[in-house]
mmCIF file of C-alpha atoms in Angstrom:
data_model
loop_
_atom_site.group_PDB
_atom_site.id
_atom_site.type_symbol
_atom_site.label_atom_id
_atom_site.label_comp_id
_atom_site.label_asym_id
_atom_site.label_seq_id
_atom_site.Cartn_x
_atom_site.Cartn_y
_atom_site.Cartn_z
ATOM 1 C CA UNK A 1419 3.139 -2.564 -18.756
ATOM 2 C CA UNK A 1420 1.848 -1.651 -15.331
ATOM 3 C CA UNK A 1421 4.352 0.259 -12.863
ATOM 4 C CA UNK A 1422 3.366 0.196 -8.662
ATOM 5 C CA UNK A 1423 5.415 3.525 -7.262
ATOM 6 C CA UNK A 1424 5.048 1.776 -3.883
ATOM 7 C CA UNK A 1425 7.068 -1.061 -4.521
ATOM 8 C CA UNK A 1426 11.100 -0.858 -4.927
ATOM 9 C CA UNK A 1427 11.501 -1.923 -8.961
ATOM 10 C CA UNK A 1428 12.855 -5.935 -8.546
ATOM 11 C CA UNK A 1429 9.559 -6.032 -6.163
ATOM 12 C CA UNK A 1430 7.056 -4.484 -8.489
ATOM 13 C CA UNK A 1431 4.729 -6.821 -10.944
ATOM 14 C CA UNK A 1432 6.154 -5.317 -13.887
ATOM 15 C CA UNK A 1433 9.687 -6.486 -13.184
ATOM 16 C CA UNK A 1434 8.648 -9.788 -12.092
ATOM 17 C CA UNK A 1435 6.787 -10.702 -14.599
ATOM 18 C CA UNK A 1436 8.281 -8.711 -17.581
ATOM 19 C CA UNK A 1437 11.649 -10.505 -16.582
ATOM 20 C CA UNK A 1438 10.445 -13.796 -15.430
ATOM 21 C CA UNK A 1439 6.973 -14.243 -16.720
ATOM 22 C CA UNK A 1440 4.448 -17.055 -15.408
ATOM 23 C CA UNK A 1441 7.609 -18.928 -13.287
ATOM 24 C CA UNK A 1442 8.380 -15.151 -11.334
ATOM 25 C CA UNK A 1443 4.321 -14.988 -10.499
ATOM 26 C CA UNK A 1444 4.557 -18.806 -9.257
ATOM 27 C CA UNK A 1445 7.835 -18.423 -6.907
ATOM 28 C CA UNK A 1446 6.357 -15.108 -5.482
ATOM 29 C CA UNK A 1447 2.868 -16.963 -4.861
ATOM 30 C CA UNK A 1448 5.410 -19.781 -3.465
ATOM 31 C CA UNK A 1449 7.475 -17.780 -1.127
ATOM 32 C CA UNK A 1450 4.898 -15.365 0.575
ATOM 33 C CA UNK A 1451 2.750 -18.205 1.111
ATOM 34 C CA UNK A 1452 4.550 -19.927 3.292
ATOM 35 C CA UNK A 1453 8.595 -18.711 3.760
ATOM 36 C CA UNK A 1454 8.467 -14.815 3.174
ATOM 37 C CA UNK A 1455 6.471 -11.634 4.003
ATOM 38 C CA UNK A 1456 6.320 -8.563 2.324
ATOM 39 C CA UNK A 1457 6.001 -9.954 -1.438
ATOM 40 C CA UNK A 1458 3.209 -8.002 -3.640
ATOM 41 C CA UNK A 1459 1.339 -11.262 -3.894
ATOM 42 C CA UNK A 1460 -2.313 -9.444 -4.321
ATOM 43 C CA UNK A 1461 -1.016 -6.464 -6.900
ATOM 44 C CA UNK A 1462 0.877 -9.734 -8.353
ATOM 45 C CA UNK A 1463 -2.095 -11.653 -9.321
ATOM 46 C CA UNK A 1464 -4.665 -8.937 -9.756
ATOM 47 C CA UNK A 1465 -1.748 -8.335 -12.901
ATOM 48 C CA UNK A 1466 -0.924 -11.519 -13.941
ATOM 49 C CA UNK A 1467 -4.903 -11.347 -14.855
ATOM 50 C CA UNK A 1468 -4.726 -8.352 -16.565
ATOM 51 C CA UNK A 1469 -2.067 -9.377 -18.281
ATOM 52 C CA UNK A 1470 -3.466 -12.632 -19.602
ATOM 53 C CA UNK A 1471 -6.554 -10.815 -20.759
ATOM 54 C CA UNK A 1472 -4.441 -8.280 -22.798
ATOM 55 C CA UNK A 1473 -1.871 -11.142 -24.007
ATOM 56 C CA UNK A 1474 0.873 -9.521 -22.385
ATOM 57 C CA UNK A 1475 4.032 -11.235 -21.445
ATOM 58 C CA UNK A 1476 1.980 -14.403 -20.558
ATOM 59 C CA UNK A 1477 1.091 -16.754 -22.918
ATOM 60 C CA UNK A 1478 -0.758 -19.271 -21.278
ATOM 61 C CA UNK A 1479 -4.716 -19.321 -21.054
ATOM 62 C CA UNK A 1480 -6.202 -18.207 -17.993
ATOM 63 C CA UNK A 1481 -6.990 -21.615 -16.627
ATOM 64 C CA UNK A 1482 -3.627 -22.808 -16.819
ATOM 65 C CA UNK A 1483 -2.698 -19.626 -15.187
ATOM 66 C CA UNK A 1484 -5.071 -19.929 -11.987
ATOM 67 C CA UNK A 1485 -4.075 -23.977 -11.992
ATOM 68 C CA UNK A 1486 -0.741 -23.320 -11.619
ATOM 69 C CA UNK A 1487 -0.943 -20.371 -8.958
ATOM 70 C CA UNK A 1488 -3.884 -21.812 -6.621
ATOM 71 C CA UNK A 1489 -1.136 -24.982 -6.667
ATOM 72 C CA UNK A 1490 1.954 -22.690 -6.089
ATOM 73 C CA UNK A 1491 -0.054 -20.951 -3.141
ATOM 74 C CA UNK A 1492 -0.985 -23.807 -1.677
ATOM 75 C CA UNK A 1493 2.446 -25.874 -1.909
ATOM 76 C CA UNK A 1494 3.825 -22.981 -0.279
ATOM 77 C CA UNK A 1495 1.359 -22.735 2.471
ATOM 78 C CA UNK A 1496 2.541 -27.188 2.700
ATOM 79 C CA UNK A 1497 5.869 -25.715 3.436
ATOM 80 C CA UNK A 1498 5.230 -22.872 6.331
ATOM 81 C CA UNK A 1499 3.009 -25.762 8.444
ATOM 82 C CA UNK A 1500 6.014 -28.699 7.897
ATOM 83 C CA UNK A 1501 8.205 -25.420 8.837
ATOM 84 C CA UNK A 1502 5.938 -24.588 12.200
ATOM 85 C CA UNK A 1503 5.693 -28.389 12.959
ATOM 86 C CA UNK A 1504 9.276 -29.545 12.873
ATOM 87 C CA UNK A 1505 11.155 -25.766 13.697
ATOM 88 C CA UNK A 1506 8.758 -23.236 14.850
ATOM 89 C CA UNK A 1507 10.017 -22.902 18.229
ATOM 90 C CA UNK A 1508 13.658 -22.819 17.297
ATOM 91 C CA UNK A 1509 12.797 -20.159 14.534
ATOM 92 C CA UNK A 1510 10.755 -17.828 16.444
ATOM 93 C CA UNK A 1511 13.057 -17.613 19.517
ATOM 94 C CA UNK A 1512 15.557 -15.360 18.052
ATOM 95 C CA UNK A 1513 15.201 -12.233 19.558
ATOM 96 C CA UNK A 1514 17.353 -10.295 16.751
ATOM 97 C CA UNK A 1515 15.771 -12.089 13.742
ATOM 98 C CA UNK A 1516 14.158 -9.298 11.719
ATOM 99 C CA UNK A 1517 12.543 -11.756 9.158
ATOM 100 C CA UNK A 1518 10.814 -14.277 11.798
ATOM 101 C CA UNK A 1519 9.824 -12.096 14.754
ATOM 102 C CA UNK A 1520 7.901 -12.716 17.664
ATOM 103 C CA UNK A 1521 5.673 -10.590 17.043
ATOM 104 C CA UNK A 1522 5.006 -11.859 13.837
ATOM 105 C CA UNK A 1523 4.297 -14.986 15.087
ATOM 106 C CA UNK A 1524 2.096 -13.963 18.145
ATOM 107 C CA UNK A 1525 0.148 -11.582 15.407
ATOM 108 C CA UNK A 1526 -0.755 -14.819 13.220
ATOM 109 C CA UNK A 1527 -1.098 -16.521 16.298
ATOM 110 C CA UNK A 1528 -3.784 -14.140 17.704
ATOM 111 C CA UNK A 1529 -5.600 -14.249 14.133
ATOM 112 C CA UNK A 1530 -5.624 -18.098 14.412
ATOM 113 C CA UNK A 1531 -7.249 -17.818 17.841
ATOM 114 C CA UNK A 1532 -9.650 -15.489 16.666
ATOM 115 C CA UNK A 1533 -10.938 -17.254 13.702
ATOM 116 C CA UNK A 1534 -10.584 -21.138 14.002
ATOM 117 C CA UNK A 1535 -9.242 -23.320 10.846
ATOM 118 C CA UNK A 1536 -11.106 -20.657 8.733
ATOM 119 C CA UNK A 1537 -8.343 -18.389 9.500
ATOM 120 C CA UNK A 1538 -6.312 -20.472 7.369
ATOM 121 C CA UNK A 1539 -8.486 -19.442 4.541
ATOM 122 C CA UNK A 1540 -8.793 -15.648 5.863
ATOM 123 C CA UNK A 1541 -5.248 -15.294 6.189
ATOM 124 C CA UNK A 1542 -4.596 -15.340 2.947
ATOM 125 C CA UNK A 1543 -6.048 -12.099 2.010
ATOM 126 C CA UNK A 1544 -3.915 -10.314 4.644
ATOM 127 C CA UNK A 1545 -0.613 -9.612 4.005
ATOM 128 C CA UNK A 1546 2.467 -10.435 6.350
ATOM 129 C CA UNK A 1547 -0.004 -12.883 8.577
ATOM 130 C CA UNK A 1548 -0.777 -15.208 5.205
ATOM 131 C CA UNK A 1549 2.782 -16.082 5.715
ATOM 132 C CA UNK A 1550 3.281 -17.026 8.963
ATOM 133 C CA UNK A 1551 -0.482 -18.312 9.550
ATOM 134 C CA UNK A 1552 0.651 -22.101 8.350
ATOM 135 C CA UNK A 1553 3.762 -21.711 10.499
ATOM 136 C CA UNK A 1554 1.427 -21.307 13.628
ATOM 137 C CA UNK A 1555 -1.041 -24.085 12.421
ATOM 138 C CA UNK A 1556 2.076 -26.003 12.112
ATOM 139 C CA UNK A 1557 3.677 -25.455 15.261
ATOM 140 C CA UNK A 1558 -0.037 -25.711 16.928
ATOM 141 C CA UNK A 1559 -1.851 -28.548 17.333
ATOM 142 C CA UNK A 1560 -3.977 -28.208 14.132
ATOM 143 C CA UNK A 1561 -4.231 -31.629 12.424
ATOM 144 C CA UNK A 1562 -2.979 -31.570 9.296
ATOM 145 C CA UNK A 1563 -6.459 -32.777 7.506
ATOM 146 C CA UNK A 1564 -7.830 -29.969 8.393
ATOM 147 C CA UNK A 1565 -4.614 -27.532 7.454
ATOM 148 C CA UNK A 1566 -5.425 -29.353 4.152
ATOM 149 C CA UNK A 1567 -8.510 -28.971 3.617
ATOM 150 C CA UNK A 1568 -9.118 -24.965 4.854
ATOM 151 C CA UNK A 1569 -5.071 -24.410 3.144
ATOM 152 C CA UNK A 1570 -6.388 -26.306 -0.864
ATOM 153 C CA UNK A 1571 -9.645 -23.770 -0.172
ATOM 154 C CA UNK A 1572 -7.731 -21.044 0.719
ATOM 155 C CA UNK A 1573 -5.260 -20.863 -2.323
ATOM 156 C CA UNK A 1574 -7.596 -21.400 -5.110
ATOM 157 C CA UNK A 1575 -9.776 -18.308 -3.766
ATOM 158 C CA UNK A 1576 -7.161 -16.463 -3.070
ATOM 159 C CA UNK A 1577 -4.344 -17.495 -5.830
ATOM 160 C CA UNK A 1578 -7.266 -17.845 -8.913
ATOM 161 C CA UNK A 1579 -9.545 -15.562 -7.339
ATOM 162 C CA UNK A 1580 -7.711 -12.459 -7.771
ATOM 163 C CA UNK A 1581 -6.163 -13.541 -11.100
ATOM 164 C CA UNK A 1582 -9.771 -14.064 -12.415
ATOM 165 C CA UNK A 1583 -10.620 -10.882 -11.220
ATOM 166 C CA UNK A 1584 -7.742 -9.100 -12.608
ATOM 167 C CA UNK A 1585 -8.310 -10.747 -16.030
ATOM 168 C CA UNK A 1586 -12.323 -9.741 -15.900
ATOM 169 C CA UNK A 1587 -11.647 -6.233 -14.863
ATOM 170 C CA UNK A 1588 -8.786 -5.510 -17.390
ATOM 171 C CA UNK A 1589 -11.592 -5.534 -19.660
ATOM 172 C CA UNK A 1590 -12.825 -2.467 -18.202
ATOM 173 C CA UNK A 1591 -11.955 0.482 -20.053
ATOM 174 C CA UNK A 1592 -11.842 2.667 -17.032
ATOM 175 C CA UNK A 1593 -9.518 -0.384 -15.648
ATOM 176 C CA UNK A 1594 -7.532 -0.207 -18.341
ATOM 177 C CA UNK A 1595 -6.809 3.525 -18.219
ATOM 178 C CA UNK A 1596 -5.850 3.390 -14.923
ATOM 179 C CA UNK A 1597 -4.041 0.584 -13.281
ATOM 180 C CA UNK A 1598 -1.470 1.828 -11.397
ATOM 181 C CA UNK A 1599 -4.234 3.813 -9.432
ATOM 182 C CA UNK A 1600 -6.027 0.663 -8.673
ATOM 183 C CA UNK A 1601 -2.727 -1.278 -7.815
ATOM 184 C CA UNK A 1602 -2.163 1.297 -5.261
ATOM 185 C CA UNK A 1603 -5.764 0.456 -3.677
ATOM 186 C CA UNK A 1604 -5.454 -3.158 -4.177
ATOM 187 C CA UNK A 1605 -2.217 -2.479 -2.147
ATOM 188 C CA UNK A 1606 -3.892 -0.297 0.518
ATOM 189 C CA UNK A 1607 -7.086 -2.590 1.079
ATOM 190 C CA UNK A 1608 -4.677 -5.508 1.416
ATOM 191 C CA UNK A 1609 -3.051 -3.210 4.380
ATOM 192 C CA UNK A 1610 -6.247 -2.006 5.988
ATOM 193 C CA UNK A 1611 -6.303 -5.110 8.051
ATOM 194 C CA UNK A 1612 -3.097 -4.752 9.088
ATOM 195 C CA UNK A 1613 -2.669 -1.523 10.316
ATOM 196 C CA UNK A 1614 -6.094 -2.281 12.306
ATOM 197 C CA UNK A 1615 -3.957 -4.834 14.290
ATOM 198 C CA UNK A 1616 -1.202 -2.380 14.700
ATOM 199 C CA UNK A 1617 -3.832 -0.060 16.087
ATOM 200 C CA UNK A 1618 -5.413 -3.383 18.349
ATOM 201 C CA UNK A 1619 -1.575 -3.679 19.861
ATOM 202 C CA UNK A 1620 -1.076 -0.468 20.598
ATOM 203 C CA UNK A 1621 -4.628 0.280 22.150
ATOM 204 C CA UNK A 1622 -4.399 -3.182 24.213
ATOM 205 C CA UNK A 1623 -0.212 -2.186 25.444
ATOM 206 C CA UNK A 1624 -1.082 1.260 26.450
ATOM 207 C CA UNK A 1625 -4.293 -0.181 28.346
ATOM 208 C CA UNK A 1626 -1.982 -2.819 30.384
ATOM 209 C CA UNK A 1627 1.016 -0.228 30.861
ATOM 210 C CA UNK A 1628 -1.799 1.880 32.711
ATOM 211 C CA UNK A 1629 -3.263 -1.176 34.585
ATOM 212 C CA UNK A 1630 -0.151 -2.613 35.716
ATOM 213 C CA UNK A 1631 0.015 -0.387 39.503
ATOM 214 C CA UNK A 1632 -3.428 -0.732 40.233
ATOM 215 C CA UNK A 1633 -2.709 -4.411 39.251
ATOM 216 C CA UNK A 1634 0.730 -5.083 40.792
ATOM 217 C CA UNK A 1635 1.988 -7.053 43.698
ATOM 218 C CA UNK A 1636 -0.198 -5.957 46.639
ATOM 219 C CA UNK A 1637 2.163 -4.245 49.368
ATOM 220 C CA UNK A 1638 2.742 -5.953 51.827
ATOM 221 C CA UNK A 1639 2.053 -3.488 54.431
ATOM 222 C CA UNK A 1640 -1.432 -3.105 53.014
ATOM 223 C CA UNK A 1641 -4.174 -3.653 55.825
ATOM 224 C CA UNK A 1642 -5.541 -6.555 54.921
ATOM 225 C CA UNK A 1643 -2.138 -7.985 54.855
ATOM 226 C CA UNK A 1644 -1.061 -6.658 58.124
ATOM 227 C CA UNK A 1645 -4.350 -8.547 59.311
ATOM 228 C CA UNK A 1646 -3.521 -11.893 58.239
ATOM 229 C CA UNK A 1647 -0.030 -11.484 59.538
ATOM 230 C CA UNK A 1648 -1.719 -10.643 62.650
ATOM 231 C CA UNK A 1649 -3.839 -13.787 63.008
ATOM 232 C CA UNK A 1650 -1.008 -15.836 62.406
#
């Protein structure tokens, strides 16, 4: 069985599926797709592959396996847009709330400006903003035929994509032989977009924190102002 160091243990793919098989994979697929961050969705499935193509722990074929997530992923992302649509604004407006932050919510809301409905099918190769991208599309005005459409696109590349490409690889010898080294990239490509954002807010807060005196209220005593005092 495959072990990821970075993970805690109930949070790794070897726990979840060793102790709950095919139903842990589909209400991990579930929940990050649409409820909660931070769930190894990408190691998940890139294992759940390998596993199917060594017969390990999961005993269904690999087209039942990629059915069943693609429909998990995308019920879940259902979920986060009727969550966004009929709560978003109550959720999102708690300042304390260390689950649904603002931040969280402007982040997926800045990747949804940036990319259109295909950021629907984007998001879901980036963790943290896959979950709360259907929120936003929710609580925007996105109509829900289109949410649909991008979302149904979206989870079968994303949910059977990676399985199928954990399942073809496993074949690989090297692959085989070294797992929880590619786990641990799988992990850190998923991030790389990420801490690019982090990087983007940073850049973009230190560039209006220097701004804001050459941009503040203009003084009052300032020449120009004196001079339309003066004419009236």
């Amino acid at each position: 069985m495959y072990t990821l160091a970075l993970a805690p243990e109930w949070l790794s793919p070897d726990y979840l599926i060793s102790h709950y098989g095919l139903i842990g994979i589909l209400a991990i697929v579930f929940a990050e797709s649409g409820l909660f961050a931070f769930l190894p969705g990408d190691s998940l499935l890139f294992t759940a592959g390998l596993l199917v193509a060594n017969g390990e722990y999961i005993e269904q074929p690999l087209w039942l396996v990629c059915t069943l997530i693609a429909a998990a992923a995308i019920i879940g992302d259902q979920v986060g847009y009727m969550i966004g649509k009929f709560f978003g604004p109550k959720i999102f407006n708690r300042p304390k709330s260390k689950l649904f932050k603002r931040e969280n919510l402007d982040k997926a809301h800045e990747f949804m400006d940036l990319h259109g409905p295909k950021a629907i099918v984007l998001a879901r190769f980036v963790p943290i903003i896959r979950t709360f991208a259907p929120m936003v599309a929710g609580a925007g005005s996105m109509k829900y035929r289109t949410f649909l459409t991008y979302n149904i696109i979206g989870g079968v590349a994303w949910g059977a994509g990676l399985t199928v490409a954990g399942y073809w690889l496993g074949q690989i010898e090297f692959i085989k032989t070294n797992v929880e080294m590619i786990l641990v990239l799988i992990v850190a490509l998923s991030l790389i977009p990420v801490a690019f954002e982090v990087m983007k807010a940073r850049k973009e807060s230190k560039a209006a924190a220097a701004a804001a005196p050459a941009g503040g209220p203009a003084d009052p005593q300032a020449p120009g102002q004196r001079g339309r005092h003066a004419k009236r």
